[in-house]
mmCIF file of C-alpha atoms in Angstrom:
data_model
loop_
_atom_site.group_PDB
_atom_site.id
_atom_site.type_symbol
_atom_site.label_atom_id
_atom_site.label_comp_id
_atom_site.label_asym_id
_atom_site.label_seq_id
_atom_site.Cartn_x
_atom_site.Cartn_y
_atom_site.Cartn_z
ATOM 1 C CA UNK A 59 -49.358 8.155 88.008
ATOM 2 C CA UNK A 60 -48.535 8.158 91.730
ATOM 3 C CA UNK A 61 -46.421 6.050 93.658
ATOM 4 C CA UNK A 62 -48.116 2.432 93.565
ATOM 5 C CA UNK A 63 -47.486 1.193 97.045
ATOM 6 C CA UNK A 64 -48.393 -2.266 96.274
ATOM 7 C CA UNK A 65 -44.643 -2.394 95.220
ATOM 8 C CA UNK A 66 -43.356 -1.856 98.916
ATOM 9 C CA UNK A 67 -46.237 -4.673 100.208
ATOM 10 C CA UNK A 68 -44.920 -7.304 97.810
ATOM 11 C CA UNK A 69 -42.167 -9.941 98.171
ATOM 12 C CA UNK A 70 -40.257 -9.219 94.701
ATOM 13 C CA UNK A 71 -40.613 -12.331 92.045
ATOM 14 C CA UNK A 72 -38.141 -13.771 90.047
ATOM 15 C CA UNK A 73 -38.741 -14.629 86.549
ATOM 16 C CA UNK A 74 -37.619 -18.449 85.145
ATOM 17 C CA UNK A 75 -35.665 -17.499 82.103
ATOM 18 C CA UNK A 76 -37.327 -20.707 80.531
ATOM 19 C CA UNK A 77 -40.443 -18.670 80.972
ATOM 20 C CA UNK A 78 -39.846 -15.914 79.088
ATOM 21 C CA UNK A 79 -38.107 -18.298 76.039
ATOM 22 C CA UNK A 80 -41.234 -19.944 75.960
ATOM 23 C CA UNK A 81 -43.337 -17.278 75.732
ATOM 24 C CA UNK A 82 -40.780 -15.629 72.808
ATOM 25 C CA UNK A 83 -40.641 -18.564 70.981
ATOM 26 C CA UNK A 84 -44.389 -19.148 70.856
ATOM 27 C CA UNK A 85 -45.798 -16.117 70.637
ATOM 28 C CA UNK A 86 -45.549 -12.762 68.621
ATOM 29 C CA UNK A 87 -46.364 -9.122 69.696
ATOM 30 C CA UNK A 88 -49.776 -8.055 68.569
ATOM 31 C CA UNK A 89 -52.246 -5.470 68.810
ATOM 32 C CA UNK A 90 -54.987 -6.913 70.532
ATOM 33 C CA UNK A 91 -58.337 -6.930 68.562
ATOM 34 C CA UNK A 92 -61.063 -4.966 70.529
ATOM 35 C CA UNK A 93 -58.264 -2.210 72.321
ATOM 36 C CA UNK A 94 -55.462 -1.894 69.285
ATOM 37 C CA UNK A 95 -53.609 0.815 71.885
ATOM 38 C CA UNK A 96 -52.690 -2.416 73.608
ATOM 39 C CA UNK A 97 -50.022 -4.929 71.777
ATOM 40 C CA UNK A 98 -49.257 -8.201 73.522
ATOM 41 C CA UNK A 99 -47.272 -11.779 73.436
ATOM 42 C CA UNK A 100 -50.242 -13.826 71.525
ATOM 43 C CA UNK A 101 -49.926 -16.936 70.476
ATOM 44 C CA UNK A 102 -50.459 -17.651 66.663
ATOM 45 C CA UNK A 103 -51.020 -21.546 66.864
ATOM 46 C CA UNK A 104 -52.772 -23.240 69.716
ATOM 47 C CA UNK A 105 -50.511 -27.161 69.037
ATOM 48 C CA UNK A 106 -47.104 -25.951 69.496
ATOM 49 C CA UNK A 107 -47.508 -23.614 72.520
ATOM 50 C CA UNK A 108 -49.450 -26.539 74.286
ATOM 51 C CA UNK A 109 -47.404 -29.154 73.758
ATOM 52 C CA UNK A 110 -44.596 -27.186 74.964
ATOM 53 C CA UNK A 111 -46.113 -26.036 78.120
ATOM 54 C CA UNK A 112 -47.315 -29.523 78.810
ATOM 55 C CA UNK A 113 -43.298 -30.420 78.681
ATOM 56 C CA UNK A 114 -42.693 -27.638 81.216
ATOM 57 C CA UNK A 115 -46.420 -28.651 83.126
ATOM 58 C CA UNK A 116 -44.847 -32.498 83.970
ATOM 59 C CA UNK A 117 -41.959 -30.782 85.621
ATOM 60 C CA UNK A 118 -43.073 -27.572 87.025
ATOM 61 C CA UNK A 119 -46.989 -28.143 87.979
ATOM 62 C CA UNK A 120 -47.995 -25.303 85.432
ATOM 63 C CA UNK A 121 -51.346 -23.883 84.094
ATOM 64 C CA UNK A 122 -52.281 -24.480 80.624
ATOM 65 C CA UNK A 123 -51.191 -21.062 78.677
ATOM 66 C CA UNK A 124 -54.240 -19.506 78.980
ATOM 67 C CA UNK A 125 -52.151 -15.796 79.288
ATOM 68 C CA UNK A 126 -51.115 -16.080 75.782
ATOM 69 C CA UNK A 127 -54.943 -15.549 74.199
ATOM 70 C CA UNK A 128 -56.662 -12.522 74.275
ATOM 71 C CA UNK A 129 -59.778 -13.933 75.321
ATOM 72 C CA UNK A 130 -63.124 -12.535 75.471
ATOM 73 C CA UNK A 131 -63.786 -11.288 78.659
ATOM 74 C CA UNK A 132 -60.729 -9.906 78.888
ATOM 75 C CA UNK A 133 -60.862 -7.779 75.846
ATOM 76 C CA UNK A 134 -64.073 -6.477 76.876
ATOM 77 C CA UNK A 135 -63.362 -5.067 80.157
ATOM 78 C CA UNK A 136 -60.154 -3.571 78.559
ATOM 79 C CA UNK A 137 -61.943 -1.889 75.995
ATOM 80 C CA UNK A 138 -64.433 -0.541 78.944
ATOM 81 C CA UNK A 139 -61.425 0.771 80.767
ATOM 82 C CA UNK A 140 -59.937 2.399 77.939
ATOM 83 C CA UNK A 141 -63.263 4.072 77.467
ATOM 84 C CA UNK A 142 -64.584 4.979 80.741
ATOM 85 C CA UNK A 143 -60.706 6.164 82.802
ATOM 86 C CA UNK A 144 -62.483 7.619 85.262
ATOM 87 C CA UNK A 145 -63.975 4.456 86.549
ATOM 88 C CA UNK A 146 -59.829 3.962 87.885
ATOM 89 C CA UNK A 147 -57.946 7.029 87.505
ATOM 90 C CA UNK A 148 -56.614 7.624 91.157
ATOM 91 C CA UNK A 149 -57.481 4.475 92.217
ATOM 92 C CA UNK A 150 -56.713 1.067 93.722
ATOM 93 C CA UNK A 151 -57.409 -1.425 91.183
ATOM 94 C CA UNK A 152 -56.441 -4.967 91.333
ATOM 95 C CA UNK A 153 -56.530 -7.477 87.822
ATOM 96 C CA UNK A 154 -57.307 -10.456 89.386
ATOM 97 C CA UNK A 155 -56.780 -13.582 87.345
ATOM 98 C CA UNK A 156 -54.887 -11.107 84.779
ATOM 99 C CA UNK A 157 -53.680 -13.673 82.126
ATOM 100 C CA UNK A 158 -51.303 -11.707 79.805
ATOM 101 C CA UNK A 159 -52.161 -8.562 81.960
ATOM 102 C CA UNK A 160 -54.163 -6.365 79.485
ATOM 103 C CA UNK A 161 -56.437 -4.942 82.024
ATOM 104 C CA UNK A 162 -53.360 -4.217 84.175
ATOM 105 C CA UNK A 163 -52.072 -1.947 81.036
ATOM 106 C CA UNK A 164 -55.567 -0.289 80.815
ATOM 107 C CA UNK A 165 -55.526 0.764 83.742
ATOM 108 C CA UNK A 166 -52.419 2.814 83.690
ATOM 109 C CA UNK A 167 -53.112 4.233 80.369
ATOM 110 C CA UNK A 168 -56.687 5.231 82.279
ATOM 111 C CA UNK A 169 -54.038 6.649 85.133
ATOM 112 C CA UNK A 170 -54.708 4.089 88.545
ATOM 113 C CA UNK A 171 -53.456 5.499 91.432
ATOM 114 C CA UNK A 172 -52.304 1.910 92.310
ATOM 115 C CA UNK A 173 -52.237 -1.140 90.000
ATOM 116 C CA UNK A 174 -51.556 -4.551 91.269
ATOM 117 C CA UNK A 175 -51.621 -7.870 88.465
ATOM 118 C CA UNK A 176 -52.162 -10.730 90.103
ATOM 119 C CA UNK A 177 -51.827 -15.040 88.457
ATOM 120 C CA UNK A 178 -51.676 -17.916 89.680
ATOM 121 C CA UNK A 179 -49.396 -19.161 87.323
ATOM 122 C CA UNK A 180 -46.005 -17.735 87.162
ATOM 123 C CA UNK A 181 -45.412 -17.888 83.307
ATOM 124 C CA UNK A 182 -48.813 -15.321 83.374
ATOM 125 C CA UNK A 183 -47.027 -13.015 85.491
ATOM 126 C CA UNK A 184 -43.999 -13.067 83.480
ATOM 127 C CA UNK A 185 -45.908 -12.620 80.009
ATOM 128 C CA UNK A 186 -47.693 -9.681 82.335
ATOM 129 C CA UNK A 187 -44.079 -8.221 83.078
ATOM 130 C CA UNK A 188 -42.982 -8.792 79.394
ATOM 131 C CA UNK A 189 -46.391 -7.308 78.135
ATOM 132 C CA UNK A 190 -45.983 -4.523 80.176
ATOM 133 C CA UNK A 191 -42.582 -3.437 79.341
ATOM 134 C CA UNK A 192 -43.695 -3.849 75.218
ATOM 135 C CA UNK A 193 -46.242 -1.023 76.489
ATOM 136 C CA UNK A 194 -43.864 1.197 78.159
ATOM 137 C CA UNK A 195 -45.510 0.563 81.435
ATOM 138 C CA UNK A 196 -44.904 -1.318 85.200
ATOM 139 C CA UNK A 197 -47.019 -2.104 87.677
ATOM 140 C CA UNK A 198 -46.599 -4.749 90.683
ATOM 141 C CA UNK A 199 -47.617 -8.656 89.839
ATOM 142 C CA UNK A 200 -48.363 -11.457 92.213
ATOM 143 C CA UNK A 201 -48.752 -15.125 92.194
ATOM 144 C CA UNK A 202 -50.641 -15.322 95.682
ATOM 145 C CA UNK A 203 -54.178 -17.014 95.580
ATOM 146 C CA UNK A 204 -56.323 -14.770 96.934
ATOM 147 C CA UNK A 205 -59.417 -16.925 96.500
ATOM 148 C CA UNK A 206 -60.872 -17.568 99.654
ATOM 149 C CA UNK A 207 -58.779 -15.030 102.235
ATOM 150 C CA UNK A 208 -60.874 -12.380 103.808
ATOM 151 C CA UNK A 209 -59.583 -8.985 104.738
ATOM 152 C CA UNK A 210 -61.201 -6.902 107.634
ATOM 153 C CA UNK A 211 -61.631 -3.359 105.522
ATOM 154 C CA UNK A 212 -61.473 -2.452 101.663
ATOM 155 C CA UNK A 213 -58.129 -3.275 99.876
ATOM 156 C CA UNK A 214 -58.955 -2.488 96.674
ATOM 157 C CA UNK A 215 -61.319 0.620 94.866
ATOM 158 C CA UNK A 216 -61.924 -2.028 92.314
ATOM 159 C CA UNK A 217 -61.393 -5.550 90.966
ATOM 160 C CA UNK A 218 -61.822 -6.633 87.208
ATOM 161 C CA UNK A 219 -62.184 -10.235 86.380
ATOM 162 C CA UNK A 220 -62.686 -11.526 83.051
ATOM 163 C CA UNK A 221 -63.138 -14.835 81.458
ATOM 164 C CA UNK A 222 -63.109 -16.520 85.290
ATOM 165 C CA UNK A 223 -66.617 -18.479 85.136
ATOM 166 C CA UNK A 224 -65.407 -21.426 82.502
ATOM 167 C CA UNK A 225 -64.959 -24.242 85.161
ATOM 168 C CA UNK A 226 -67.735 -24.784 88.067
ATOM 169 C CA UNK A 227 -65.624 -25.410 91.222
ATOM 170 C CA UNK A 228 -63.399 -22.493 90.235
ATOM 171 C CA UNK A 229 -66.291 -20.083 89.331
ATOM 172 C CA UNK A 230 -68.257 -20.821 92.768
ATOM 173 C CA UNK A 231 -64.840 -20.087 94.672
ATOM 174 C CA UNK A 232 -63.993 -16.825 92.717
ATOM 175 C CA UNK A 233 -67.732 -15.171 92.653
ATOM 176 C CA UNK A 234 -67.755 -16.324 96.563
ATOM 177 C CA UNK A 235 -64.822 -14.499 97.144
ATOM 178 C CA UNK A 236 -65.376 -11.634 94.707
ATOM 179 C CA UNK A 237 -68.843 -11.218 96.788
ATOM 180 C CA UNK A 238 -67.413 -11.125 99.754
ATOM 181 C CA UNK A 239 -64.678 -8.063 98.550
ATOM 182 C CA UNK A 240 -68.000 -6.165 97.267
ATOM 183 C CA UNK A 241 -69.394 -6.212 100.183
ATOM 184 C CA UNK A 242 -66.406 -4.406 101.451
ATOM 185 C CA UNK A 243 -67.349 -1.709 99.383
ATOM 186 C CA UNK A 244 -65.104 -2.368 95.885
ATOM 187 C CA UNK A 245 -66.669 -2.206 93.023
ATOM 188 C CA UNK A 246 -66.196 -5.417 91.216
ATOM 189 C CA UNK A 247 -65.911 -5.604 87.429
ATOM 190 C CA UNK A 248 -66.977 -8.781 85.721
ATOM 191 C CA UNK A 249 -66.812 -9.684 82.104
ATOM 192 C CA UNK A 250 -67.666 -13.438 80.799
ATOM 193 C CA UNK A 251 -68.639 -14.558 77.174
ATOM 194 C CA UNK A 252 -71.782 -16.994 77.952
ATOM 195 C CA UNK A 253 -69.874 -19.349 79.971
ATOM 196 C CA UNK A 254 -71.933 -22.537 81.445
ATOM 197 C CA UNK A 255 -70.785 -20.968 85.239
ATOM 198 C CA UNK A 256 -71.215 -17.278 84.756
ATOM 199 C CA UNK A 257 -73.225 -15.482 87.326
ATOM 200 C CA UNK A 258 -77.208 -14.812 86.965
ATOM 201 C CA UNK A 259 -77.926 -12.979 89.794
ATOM 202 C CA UNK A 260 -76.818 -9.843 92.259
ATOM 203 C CA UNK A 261 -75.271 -8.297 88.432
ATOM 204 C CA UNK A 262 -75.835 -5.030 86.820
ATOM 205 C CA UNK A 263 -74.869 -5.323 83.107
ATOM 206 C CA UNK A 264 -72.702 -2.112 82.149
ATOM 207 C CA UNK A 265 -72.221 -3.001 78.409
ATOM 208 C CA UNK A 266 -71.892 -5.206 75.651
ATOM 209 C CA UNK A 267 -69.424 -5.829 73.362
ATOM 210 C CA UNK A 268 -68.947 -8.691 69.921
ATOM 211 C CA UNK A 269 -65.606 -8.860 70.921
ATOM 212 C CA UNK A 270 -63.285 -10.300 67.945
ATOM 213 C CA UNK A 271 -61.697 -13.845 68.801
ATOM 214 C CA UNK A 272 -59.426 -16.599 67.184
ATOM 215 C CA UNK A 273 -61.355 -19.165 65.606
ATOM 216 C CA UNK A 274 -59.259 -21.838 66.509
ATOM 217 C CA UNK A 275 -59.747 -21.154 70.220
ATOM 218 C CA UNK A 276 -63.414 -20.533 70.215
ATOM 219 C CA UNK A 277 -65.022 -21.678 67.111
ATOM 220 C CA UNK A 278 -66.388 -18.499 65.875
ATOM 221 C CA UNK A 279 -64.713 -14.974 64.851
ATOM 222 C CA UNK A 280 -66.793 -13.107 67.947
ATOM 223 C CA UNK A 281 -68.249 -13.871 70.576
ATOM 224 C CA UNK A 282 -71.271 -11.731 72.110
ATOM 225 C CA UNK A 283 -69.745 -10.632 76.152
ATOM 226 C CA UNK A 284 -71.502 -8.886 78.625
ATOM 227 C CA UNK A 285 -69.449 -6.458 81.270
ATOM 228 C CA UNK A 286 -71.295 -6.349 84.886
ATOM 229 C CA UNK A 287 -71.014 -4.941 88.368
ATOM 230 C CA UNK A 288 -71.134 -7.468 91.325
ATOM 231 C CA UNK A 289 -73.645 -6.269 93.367
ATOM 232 C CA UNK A 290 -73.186 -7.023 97.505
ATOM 233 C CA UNK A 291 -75.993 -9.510 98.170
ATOM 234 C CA UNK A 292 -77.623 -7.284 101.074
ATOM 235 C CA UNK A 293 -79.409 -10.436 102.896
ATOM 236 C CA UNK A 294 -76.029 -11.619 103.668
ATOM 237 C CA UNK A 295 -74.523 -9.130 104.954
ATOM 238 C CA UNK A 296 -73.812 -8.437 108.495
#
């Protein structure tokens, strides 16, 4: 892999050790279900690793710990990567909203010129670093928000983004924004299980996939996920 110059562009991140505890004590290394190259920090009961990111929420305005599931969209555009490389190899790629960072990992094994994870919430980015390093991998992570910037040319060849269209507000603000970068010229990888909020329109499916999930998280053993391209909606466009 070549030199990732998203590693210069950064401002380097320091890990909270109580991040990392938190994610050792709550989680064990796994293979994850639908790409078994790929083992990660899951979590093995839902109670105890919410309750004890809710103790760390009150202090340190955290997300839930969604990074510590493999969920379903997530899965599915990893497996896609593992199976079509040249959709990345030599180029930019950006996980956005990258959880535990599987798709980051996929996309090295596929050989991306330049990888770049990217959370919101810091204890994502450090289970991303951790999940990484289990791998025998690295790659750049970010917390910035890139939801509703603009950039004047083409930052990235592509950007994946699974399991993103759960929550209304959020989904209207990412597929906005995700619109906006494919009309830039990235290809932009989607992957979503059925949500209420997924997108309907300007899609081209790219494959399917019963994806194996944990019960406990959402009430059936597999869940039916679709992987599409975000097409640039031409009308709009300048």
């Amino acid at each position: 892999m070549t030199e990732n110059i998203f590693a210069d562009a950064l401002v380097p991140e320091v890990d909270d050790p109580q991040f990392a505890d938190l994610i050792e004590t709550f989680t064990v290394p796994a293979r994850v279900p639908l790409a078994p190259e790929i083992e990660m920090y899951l979590a093995t009961h839902i109670t105890p690793l919410w309750q004890a990111t809710e103790d760390i929420l009150g202090v340190l305005d955290i997300p839930p710990p969604y990074w510590a599931f493999a969920w379903p969209g997530g899965q599915a555009i990893t497996r896609y990567i593992l199976d079509h490389p040249e959709l990345v190899r030599g180029k930019r790629v950006l996980d956005f909203a990258c959880g535990g960072g599987m798709q980051a990992i996929a996309c090295v094994m596929a050989e991306a010129a330049e990888i770049l994870a990217n959370d919101i919430d810091p204890v994502a980015i450090t289970a991303t670093r951790l999940n990484a390093k289990r791998n025998g991998v690295d790659f750049p992570t970010t917390t910035e928000n890139f939801v509703g910037t603009s950039a004047p040319e083409k930052r990235w060849d592509v950007i994946f983004a699974g399991d993103v269209c759960y929550q209304q507000d959020m989904a209207n603000a990412v597929l906005q924004w995700l619109m906006a970068e494919a009309r830039l010229g990235t290809r932009v990888i989607l992957a979503d299980p059925g949500r209420t909020y997924a997108p309907t329109h300007n899609i081209d499916e790219l494959e399917t996939y019963d994806v194996p999930v944990d019960v406990a998280v959402e009430d059936t053993d597999t869940k039916f996920t679709r992987i599409w391209q975000l097409l640039p909606d031409r009308e709009n466009m300048a």
